Each structure stands twice: as structure tokens, then as C-alpha cells.
CSV table of C-alpha atoms in Angstrom, one decimal:
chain,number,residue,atom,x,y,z
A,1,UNK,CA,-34.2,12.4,10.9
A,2,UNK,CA,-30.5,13.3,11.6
A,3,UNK,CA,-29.3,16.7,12.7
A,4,UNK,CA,-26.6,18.5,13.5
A,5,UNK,CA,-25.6,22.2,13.5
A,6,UNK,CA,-29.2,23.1,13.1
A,7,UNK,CA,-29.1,21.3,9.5
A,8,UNK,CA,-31.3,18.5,8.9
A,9,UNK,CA,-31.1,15.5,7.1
A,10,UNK,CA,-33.7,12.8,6.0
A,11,UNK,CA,-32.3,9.4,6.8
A,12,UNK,CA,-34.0,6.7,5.4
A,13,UNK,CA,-33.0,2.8,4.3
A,14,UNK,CA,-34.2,1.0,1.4
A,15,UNK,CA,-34.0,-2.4,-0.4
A,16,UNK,CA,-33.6,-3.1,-4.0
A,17,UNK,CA,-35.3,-6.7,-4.6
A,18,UNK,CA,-33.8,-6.7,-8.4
A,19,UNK,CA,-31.3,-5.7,-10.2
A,20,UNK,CA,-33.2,-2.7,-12.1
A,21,UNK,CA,-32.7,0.6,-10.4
A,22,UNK,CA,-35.6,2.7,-9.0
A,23,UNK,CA,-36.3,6.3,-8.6
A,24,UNK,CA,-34.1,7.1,-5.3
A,25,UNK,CA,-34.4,9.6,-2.6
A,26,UNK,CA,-31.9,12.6,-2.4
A,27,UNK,CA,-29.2,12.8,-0.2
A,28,UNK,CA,-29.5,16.9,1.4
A,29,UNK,CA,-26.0,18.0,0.7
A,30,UNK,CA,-26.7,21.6,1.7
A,31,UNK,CA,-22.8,22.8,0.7
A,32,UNK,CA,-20.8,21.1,-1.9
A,33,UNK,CA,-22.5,18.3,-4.2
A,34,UNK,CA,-20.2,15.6,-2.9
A,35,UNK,CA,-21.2,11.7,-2.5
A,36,UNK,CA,-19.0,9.2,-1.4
A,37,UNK,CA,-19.8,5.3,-2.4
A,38,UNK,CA,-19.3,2.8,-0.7
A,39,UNK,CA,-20.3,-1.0,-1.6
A,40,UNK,CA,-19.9,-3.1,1.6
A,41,UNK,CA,-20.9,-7.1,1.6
A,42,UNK,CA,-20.6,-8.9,4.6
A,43,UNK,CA,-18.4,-6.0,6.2
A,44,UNK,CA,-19.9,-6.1,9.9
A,45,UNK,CA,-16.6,-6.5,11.2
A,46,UNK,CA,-14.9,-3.5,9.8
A,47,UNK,CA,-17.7,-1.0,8.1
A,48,UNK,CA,-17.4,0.9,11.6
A,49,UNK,CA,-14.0,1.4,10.8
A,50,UNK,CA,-14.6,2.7,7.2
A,51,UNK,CA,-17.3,4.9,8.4
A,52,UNK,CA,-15.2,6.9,11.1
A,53,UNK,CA,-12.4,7.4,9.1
A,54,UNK,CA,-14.4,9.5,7.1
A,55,UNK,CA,-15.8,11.1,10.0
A,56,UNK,CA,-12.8,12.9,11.0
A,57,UNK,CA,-12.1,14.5,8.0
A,58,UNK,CA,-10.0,17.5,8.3
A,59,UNK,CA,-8.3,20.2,5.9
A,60,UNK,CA,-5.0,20.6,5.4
A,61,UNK,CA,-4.2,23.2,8.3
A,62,UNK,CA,-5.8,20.3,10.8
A,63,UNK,CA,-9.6,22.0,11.3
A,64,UNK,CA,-12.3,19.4,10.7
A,65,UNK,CA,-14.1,20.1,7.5
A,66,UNK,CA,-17.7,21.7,8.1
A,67,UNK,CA,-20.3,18.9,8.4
A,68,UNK,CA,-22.3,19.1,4.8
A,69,UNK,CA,-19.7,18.8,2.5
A,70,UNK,CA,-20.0,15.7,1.5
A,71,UNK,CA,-22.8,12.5,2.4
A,72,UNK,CA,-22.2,8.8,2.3
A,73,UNK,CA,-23.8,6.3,0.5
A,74,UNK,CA,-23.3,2.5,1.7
A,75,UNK,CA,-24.8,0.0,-1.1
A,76,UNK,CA,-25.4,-3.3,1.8
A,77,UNK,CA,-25.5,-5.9,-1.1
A,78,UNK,CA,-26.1,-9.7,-1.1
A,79,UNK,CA,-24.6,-9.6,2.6
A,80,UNK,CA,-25.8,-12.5,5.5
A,81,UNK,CA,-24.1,-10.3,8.4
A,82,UNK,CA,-25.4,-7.1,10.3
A,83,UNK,CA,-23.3,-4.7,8.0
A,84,UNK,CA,-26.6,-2.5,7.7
A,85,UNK,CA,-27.1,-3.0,11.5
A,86,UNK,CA,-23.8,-1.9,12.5
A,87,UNK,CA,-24.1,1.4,10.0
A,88,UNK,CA,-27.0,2.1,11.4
A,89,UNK,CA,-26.6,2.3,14.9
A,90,UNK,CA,-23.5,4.6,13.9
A,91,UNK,CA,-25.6,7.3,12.1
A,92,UNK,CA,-26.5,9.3,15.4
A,93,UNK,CA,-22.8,10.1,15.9
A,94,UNK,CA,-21.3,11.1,12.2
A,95,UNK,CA,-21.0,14.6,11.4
A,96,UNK,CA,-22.3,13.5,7.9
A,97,UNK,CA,-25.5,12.2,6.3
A,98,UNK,CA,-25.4,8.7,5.6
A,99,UNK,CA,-27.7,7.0,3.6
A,100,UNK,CA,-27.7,3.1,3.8
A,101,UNK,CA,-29.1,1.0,0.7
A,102,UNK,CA,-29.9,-2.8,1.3
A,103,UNK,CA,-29.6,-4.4,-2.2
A,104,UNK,CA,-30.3,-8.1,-3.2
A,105,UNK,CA,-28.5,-7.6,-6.9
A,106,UNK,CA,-29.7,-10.5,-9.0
A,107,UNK,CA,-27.5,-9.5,-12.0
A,108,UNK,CA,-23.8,-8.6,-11.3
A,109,UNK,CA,-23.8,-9.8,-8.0
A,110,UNK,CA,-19.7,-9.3,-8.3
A,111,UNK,CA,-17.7,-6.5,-6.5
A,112,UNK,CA,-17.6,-4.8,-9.6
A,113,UNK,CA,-21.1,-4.3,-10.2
A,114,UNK,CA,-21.8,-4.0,-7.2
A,115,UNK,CA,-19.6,-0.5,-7.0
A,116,UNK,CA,-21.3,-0.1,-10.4
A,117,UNK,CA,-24.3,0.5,-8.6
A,118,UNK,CA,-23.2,2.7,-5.4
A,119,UNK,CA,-21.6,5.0,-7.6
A,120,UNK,CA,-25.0,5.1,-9.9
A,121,UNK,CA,-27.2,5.7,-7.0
A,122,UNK,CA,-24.8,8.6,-5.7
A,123,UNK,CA,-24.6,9.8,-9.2
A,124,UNK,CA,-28.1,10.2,-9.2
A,125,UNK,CA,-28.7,12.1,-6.1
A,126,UNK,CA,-26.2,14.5,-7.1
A,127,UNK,CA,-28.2,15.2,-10.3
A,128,UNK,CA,-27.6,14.6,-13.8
A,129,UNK,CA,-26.0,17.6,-15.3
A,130,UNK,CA,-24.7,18.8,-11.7
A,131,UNK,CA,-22.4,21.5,-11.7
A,132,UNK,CA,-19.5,21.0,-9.5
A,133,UNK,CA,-20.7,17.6,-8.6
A,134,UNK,CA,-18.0,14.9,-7.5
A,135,UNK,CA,-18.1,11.2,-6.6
A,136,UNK,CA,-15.8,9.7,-4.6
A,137,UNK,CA,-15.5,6.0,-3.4
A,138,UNK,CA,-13.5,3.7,-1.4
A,139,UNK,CA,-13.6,0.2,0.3
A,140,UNK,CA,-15.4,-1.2,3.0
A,141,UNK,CA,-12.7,-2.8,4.1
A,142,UNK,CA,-10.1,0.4,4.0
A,143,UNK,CA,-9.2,3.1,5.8
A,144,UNK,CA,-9.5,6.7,4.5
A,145,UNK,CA,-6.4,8.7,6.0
A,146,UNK,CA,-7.7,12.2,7.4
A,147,UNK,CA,-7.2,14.5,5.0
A,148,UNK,CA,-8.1,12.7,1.9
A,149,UNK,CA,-11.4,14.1,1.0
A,150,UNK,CA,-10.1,17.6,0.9
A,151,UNK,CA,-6.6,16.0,-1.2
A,152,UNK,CA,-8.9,14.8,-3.6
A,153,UNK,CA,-10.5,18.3,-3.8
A,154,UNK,CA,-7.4,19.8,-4.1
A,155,UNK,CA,-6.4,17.8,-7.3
A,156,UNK,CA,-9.5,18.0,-9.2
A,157,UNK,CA,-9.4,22.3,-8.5
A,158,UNK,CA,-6.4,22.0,-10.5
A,159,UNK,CA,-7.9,21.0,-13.1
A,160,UNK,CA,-7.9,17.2,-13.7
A,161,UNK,CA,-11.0,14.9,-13.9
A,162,UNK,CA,-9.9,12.0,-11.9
A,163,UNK,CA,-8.2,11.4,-8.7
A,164,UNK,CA,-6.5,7.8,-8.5
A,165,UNK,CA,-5.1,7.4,-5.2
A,166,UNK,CA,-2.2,5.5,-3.4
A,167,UNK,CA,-3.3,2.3,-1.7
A,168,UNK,CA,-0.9,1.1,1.3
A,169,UNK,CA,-1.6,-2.3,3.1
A,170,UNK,CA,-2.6,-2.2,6.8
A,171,UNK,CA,0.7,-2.5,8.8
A,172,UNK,CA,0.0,-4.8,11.4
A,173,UNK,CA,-2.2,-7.6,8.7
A,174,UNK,CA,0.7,-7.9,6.2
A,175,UNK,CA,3.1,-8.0,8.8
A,176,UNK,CA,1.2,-10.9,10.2
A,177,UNK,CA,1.6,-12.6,6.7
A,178,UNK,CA,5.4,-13.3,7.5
A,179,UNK,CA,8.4,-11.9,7.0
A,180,UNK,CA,8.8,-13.5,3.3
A,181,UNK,CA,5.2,-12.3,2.6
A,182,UNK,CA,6.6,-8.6,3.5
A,183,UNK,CA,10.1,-9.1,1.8
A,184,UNK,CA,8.3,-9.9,-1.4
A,185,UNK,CA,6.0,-6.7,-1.2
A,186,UNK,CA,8.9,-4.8,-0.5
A,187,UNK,CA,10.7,-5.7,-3.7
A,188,UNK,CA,8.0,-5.4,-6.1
A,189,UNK,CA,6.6,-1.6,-4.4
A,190,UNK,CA,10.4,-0.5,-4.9
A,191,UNK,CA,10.7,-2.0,-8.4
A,192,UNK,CA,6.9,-0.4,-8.9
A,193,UNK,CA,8.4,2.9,-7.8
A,194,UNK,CA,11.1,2.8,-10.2
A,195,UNK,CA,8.9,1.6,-13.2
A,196,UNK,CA,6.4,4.8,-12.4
A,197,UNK,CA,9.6,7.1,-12.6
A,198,UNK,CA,10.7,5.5,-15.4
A,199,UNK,CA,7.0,6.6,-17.4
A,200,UNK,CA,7.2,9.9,-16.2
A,201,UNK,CA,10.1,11.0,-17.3
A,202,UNK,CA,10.2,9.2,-20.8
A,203,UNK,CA,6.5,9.5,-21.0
A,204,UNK,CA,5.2,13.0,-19.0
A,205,UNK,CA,2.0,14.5,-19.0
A,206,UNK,CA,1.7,17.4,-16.7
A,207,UNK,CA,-1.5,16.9,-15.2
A,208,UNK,CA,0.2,13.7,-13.9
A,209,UNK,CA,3.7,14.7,-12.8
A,210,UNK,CA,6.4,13.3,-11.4
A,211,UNK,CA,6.2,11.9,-8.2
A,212,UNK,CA,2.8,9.8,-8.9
A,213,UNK,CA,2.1,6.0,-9.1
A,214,UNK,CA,0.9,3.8,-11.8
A,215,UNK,CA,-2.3,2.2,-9.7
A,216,UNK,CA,-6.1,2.8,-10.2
A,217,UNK,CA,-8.0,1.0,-7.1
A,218,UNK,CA,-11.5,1.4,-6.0
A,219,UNK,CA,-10.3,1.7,-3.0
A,220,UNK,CA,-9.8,5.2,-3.4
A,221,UNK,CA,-11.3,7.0,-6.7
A,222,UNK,CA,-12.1,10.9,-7.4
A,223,UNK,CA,-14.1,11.9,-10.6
A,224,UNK,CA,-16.2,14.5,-11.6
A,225,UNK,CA,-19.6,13.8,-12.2
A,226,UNK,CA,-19.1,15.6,-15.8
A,227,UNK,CA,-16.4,12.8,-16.7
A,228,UNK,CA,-18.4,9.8,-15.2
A,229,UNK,CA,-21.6,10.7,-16.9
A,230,UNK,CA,-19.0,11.6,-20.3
A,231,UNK,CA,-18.3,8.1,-20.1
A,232,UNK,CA,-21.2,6.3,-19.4
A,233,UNK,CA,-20.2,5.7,-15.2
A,234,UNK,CA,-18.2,2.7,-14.5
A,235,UNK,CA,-18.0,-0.5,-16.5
A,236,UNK,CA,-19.7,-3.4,-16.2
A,237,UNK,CA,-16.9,-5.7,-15.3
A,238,UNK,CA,-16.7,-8.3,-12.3
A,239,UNK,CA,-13.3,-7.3,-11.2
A,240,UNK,CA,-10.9,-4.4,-12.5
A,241,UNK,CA,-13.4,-2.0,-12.9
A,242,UNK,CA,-11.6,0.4,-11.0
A,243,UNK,CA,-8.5,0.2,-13.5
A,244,UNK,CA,-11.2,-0.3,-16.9
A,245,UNK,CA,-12.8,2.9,-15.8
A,246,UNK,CA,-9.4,5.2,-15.2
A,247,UNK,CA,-8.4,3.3,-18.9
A,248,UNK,CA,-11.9,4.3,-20.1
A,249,UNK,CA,-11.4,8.3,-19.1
A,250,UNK,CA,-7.8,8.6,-20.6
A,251,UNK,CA,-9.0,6.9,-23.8
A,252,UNK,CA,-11.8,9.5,-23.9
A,253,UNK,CA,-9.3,12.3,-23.4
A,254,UNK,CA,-10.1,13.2,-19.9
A,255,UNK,CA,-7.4,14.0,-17.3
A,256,UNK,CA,-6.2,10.9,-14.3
A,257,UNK,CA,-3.8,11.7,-11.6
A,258,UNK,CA,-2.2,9.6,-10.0
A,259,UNK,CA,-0.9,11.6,-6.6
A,260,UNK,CA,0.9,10.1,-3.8
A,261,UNK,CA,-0.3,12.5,-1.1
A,262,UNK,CA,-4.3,11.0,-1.5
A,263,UNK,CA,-4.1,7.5,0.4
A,264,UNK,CA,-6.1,4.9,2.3
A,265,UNK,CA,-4.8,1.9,3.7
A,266,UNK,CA,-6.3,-1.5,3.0
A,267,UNK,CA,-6.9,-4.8,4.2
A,268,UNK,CA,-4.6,-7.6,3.5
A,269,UNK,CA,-7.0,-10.4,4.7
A,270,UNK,CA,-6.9,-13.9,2.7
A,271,UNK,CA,-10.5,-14.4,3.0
A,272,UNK,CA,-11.6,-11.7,0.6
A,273,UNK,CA,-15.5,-10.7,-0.8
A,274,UNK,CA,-14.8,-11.4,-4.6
A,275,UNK,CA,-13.6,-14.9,-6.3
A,276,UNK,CA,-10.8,-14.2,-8.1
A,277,UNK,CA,-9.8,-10.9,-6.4
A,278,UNK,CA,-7.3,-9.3,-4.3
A,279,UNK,CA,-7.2,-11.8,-1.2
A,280,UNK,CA,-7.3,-14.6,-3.4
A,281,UNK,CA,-4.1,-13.1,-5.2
A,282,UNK,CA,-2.3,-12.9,-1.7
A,283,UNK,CA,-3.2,-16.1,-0.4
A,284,UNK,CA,-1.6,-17.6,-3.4
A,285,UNK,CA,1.4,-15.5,-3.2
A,286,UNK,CA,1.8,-16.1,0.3
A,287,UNK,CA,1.8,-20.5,-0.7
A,288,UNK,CA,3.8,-19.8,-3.5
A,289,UNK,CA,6.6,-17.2,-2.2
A,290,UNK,CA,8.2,-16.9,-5.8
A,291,UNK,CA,4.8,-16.8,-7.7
A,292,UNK,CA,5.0,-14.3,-10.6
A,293,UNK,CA,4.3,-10.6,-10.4
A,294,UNK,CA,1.7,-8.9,-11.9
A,295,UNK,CA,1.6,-9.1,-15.6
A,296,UNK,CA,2.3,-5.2,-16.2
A,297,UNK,CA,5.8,-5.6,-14.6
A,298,UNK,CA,7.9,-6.2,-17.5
A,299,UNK,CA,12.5,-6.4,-17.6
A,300,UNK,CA,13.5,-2.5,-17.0
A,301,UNK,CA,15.1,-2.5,-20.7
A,302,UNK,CA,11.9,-3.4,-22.5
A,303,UNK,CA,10.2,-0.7,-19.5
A,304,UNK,CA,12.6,1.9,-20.9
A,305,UNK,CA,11.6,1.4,-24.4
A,306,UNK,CA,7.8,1.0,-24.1
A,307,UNK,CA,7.5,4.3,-21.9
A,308,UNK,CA,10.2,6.1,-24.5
A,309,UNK,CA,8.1,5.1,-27.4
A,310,UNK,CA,5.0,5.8,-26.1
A,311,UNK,CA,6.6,9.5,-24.8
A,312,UNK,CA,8.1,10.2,-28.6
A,313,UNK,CA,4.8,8.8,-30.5
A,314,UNK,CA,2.8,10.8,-28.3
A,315,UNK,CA,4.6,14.0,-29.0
A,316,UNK,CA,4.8,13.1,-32.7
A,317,UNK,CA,0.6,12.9,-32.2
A,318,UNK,CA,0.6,16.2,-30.8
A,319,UNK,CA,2.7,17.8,-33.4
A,320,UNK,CA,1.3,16.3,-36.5
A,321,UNK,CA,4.1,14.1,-37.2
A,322,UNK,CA,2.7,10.7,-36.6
A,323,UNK,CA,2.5,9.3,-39.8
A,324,UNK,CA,6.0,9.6,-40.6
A,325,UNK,CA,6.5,8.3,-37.2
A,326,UNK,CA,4.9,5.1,-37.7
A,327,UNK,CA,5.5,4.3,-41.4
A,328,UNK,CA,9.3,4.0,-40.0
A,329,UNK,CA,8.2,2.0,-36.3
A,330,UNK,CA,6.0,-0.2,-38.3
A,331,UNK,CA,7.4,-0.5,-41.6
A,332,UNK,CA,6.3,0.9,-44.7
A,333,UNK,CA,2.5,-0.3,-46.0
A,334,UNK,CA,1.5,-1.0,-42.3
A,335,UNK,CA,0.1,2.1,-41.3
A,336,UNK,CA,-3.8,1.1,-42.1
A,337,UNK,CA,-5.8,3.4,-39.9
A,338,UNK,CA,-3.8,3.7,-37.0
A,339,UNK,CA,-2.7,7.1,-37.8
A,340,UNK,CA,-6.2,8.1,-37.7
A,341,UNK,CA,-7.2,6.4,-34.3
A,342,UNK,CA,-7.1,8.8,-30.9
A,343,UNK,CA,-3.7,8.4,-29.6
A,344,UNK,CA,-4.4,5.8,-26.6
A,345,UNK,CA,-6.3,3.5,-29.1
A,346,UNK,CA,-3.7,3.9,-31.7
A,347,UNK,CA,-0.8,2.9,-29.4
A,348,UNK,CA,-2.8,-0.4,-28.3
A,349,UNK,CA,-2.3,-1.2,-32.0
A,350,UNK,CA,1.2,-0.8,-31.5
A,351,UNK,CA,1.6,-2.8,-28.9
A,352,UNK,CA,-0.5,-5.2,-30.3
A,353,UNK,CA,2.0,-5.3,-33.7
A,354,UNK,CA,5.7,-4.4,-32.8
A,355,UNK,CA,6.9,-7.4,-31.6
A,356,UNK,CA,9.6,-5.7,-29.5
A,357,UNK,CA,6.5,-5.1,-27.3
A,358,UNK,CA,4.6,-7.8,-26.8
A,359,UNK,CA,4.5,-9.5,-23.2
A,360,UNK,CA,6.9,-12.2,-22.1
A,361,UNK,CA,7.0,-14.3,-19.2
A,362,UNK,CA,5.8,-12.6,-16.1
A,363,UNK,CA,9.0,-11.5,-13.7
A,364,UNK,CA,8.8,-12.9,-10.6
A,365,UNK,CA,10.2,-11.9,-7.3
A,366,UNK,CA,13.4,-13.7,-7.6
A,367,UNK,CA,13.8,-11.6,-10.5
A,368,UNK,CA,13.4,-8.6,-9.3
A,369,UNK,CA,16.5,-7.3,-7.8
A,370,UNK,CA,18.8,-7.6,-10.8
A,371,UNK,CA,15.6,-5.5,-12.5
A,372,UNK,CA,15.9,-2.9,-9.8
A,373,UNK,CA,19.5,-2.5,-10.0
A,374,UNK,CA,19.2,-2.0,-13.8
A,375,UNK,CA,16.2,0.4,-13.4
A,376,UNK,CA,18.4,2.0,-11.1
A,377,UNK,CA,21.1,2.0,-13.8
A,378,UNK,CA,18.5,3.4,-16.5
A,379,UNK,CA,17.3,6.6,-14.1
A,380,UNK,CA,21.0,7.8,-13.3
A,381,UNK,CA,21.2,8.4,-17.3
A,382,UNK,CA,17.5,9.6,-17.6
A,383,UNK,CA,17.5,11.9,-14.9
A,384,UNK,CA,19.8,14.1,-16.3
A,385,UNK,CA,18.8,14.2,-19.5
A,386,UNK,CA,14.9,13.9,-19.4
A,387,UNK,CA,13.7,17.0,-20.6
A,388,UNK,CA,15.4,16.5,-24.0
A,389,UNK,CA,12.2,14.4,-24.7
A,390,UNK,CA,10.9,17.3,-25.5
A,391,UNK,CA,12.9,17.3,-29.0
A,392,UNK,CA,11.9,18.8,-32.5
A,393,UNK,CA,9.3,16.6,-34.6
A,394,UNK,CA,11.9,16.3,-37.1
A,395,UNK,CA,14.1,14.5,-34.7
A,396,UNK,CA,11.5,11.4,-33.7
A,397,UNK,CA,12.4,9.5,-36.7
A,398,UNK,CA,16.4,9.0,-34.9
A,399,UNK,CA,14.1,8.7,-31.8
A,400,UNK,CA,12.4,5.5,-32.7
A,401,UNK,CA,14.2,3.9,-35.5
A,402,UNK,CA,16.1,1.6,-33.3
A,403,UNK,CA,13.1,-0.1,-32.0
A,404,UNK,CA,11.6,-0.1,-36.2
A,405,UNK,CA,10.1,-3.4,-37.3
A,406,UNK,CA,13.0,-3.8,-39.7
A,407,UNK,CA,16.4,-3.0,-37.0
């Protein structure tokens, strides 16, 4: 038993010897229905870490938040280390219940499924159907920053249905990579910041304004338990489930923010948990100091006209001009069904078809400042000017007809 405050919690461990999920226990959450997942493998060196950052929680006017608002659920999976033993011996002194699950997944042993499952199990101690119930998850190996379980709160009061926060690197790790390591990241965070100014403006949603980033990380993830049952939880991917399941909400119609003020900071270590992942991506980049960029960075001219497009064409969908839209984008006789698609689905066709849109070579670092000093160039005209996006339907045909199939 754990107390505290004269509020009692059963504590209890459990292993799951397959990959079918049994009837769990229930987490007492005596105030808010609030569960944050965490899937942890091998992570004896820095769950500690992970755990206490969430231990000293605090609101925005700096009081620490009232023990019971939210619990913690650590999914041990597949791990040969003492992570479990080090949570463990850690429970007596958090000001939150923490419930630790060992788990030997057969099927999905991956990072992916194994946050898959964390945020199941949590999902099913808040109850299905759970009013006001909200998951939250984050790394293992990152750092919540103190006030970002109340941010997230804040976010989702005003209305949206997922919280996507900002991920920052640990200082003193990517320092350590070298000064070229950290001169790279430097370019492509201040080209990334451009490119996200760049969609807002041409492309705004106001649940989503302006500042906001264009990242969805597991590392730090808000939803309501209304949108993650809506949509069936989180996919069953190996890696970039995080991303797939932020994709999978807007495509459904639900509301993502992307806010800077809700952060945690995250390993950069080279030896990471998952084949194929994050580590392995910066241990390449650090060997290969001019190795391209991630494939969603794209020139700042062919940025400009994706996010324009997609900001006209989604305006045009709003206001029942969309057909006319795209018999002129994609030529006459081409409109099969994707006037009839939900929006996000629609404009995958698009992109799919226009071949002013499709993906070139990947921009590498060396690239990058002549991109940011024509982003640069892009935003001092934009700026100005960026609420005339918001232009009668009749006018989207001018809009759009220099980037038409035939110009």
C-alpha cells in the first residue's frame, strides 16, 4: 500500500507472459482521471530521472499540483536491467501512485507497440467511456519540464483533443556530440522554425495558431480518452507511431496542437532502444556530417506553395467551392472522387498527382542556409499580407491557377 495525505493507494506489480492483454487492476485516481504511460526497456540508468520529473509537478503560479491528479503507469517490457527494481524502490517517495507492469511482449516487441500497450493498459484503468479522462505519455529516457502536466491541461480546456509537445535535446549530451553535431542541429531547428511559420500563415487553423511547431513525438503526447478510443488508440506501427497517431486524429477531424510552451527534453544518446530509431538517425548523422535531412524538409519555394495550396483548398472545402477548385489544379476530367473524400484524405491525392508536389532529393545541411535566407525572404512578404488568405471563394481559382496541371 502507498499513502500519502491520508489517501491510499494499492500498489501492486504484474507480468504479462504473452502478448494478449488481461483484465488489469485500477489505478485509484481519487481527483482527475489522468494516467501517464510510460514504456521503459532497459532504462535502469535513467527511469529515476523520468520518474522525478514528474514528481515535482507544479502549476503555473509555482504551487505543486495536489498529489491525486494524475498516476503513472510504467510498462517494464522485454528489459535484462533492474528498470522495475529501480521504480520500485522509488515508489515510497512520489507524491503519485505508480503502478509498474513487467511485460515479456511476444508480438510487437518494438518501441511502438510497446507504447501501444502502456497507453492501452492506462486507457483501461481510466475506463472506457470516461468522462474527462486524459492520457498522457512520455519517454523513459526524457525529462518532463515542471509545469507540463498542467500546460497540457491547459490546452486541452481550450478545447482541442491532442496536445503534441516540443521536444528539446539534453544540453550537455548533444553538446558532447561536437561542435559540427550541434552546428548542423542548429541549422535545420532554425530552418524547421521557419518552415512551421511558413504553414501557419499560408495554411492556419486556429486551434493551432501561430507560434506552434510541426513535430508529433512520443516523447511528449496529450489526448483525450474520447479521441483515443474515437480512433481505435495508437497504431500498430514499430516506429512513428507517435506521428501515425496525431496523422490518424486530424484525418478523423479531431483537433492537434502543436504548442511550444509544453516541453521535455530528451536524450541524444547513440545507443538507442529501437533499430532503426532516433539514436540510430544521430549516430549516422554524426559519421556523415552532411547526411540528408529529414524527408519532410523540402526548398522554401516548393514549402510556400504546398502550405498555400493546402491553405486555399482547405478554405475552398470549407466553403463549398472545391470542385471548381480542383477541376482547374488538376485539370479537367481528373477530379474522380477526390472532391468527395474528407479534406486530409483528399489532399494526399493531390499530392500524390500534381507533380509540382511530389518529393525531390532530400536537402541536406549544406543546403540549408541559402533555404533559410529565402524562407526568410518568403515571410517578410507573407507577414504582411497573411490574413488576405482569408479571400472570397470566388477568388481561389486566381489563387491556385499558377500551380494548375496545365501552367
Amino acid at each position: 500500500m502507498h499513502s500519502f495525505k491520508g489517501e491510499t493507494f494499492n500498489m501492486h506489480r504484474r507480468t504479462i507472459e504473452t502478448s494478449e492483454i488481461v483484465q488489469p487492476e485500477r489505478l485509484s485516481l481519487p481527483r482527475r482521471s489522468a494516467i501517464v504511460a510510460i514504456p521503459a526497456r532497459n532504462e535502469a540508468e535513467r527511469i529515476a530521472r523520468c520518474l522525478s520529473a514528474l514528481a515535482v509537478q507544479r502549476d503555473r503560479l509555482g504551487a505543486p499540483i495536489t498529489p491525486g491528479h494524475f498516476g503513472v503507469l510504467l510498462l517494464v517490457n522485454n528489459s535484462t536491467d533492474g528498470t522495475a527494481d529501480v521504480a520500485r524502490k522509488l515508489v515510497p517517495n512520489l507524491p503519485y501512485p505508480l503502478e509498474i507492469l513487467e511485460a515479456s511482449l511476444l508480438r510487437n516487441a518494438t518501441a511502438g507497440g510497446a507504447r501501444r500497450r502502456a497507453m492501452q493498459e492506462a486507457a483501461e484503468r481510466l475506463g472506457k467511456g470516461s468522462a474527462n479522462g486524459v492520457l498522457l505519455t512520455t519517454d523513459a529516457d526524457s525529462l518532463v519540464t515542471p509545469t507540463w502536466f498542467i500546460d497540457n491541461l491547459h490546452h486541452l480546456d481550450s478545447g482541442v483533443d491532442c496536445v503534441a509537445g516540443y521536444i528539446d535535446a539534453e544540453p550537455a549530451e548533444i553538446v558532447s556530440l561536437g561542435a559540427s553535431f550541434l552546428a548542423r542541429g542548429r541549422l535545420e531547428d532554425t530552418y524547421l522554425r521557419l518552415v512551421a511559420e511558413i504553414y501557419a500563415l499560408c495554411d492556419p487553423r486556429a486551434y493551432d495558431p501561430w507560434p506552434n511547431h510541426r513535430v508529433s513525438s512520443g516523447a511528449s503526447l496529450a489526448v483525450t480518452l474520447a479521441a483515443y478510443e474515437a480512433v481505435g488508440g495508437m497504431p500498430d506501427k514499430a516506429l512513428g507511431e507517435d506521428a501515425a497517431f496525431t496523422t490518424l486524429l486530424d484525418q478523423r477531424g479531431f483537433k492537434v496542437c502543436h504548442p511550444l510552451d509544453v516541453s521535455v527534453v530528451t536524450s541524444c544518446r547513440l545507443n538507442g532502444r529501437a533499430t532503426g530509431g532516433a539514436a540510430d538517425t544521430m549516430r549516422y548523422r554524426r559519421e556523415t556530417p552532411d547526411a540528408p535531412c529529414d524527408d519532410d524538409l523540402e526548398p522554401a519555394v516548393k514549402t510556400l506553395l504546398r502550405a498555400s495550396l493546402r491553405g486555399f483548398l482547405r478554405k475552398a472545402y470549407q466553403q463549398d467551392g472545391i470542385e471548381q477548385a480542383l477541376s482547374r489544379l488538376l485539370g479537367r476530367g481528373r477530379l474522380d472522387r477526390a472532391a468527395s473524400l474528407p479534406f486530409l484524405e483528399m489532399w494526399r491525392e493531390i499530392e500524390a498527382r500534381h507533380p509540382k508536389l511530389q518529393k525531390r532529393t532530400p536537402l541536406r545541411p549544406s543546403d540549408l542556409p541559402r533555404q533559410i535566407a529565402a524562407a526568410n525572404f518568403i515571410l517578410r512578404h507573407v507577414r504582411p499580407n497573411w490574413r488576405r488568405i482569408d479571400v472570397p471563394k470566388d477568388k481561389y481559382l486566381h489563387a491556385i491557377s499558377y500551380a494548375s496541371v496545365d501552367a
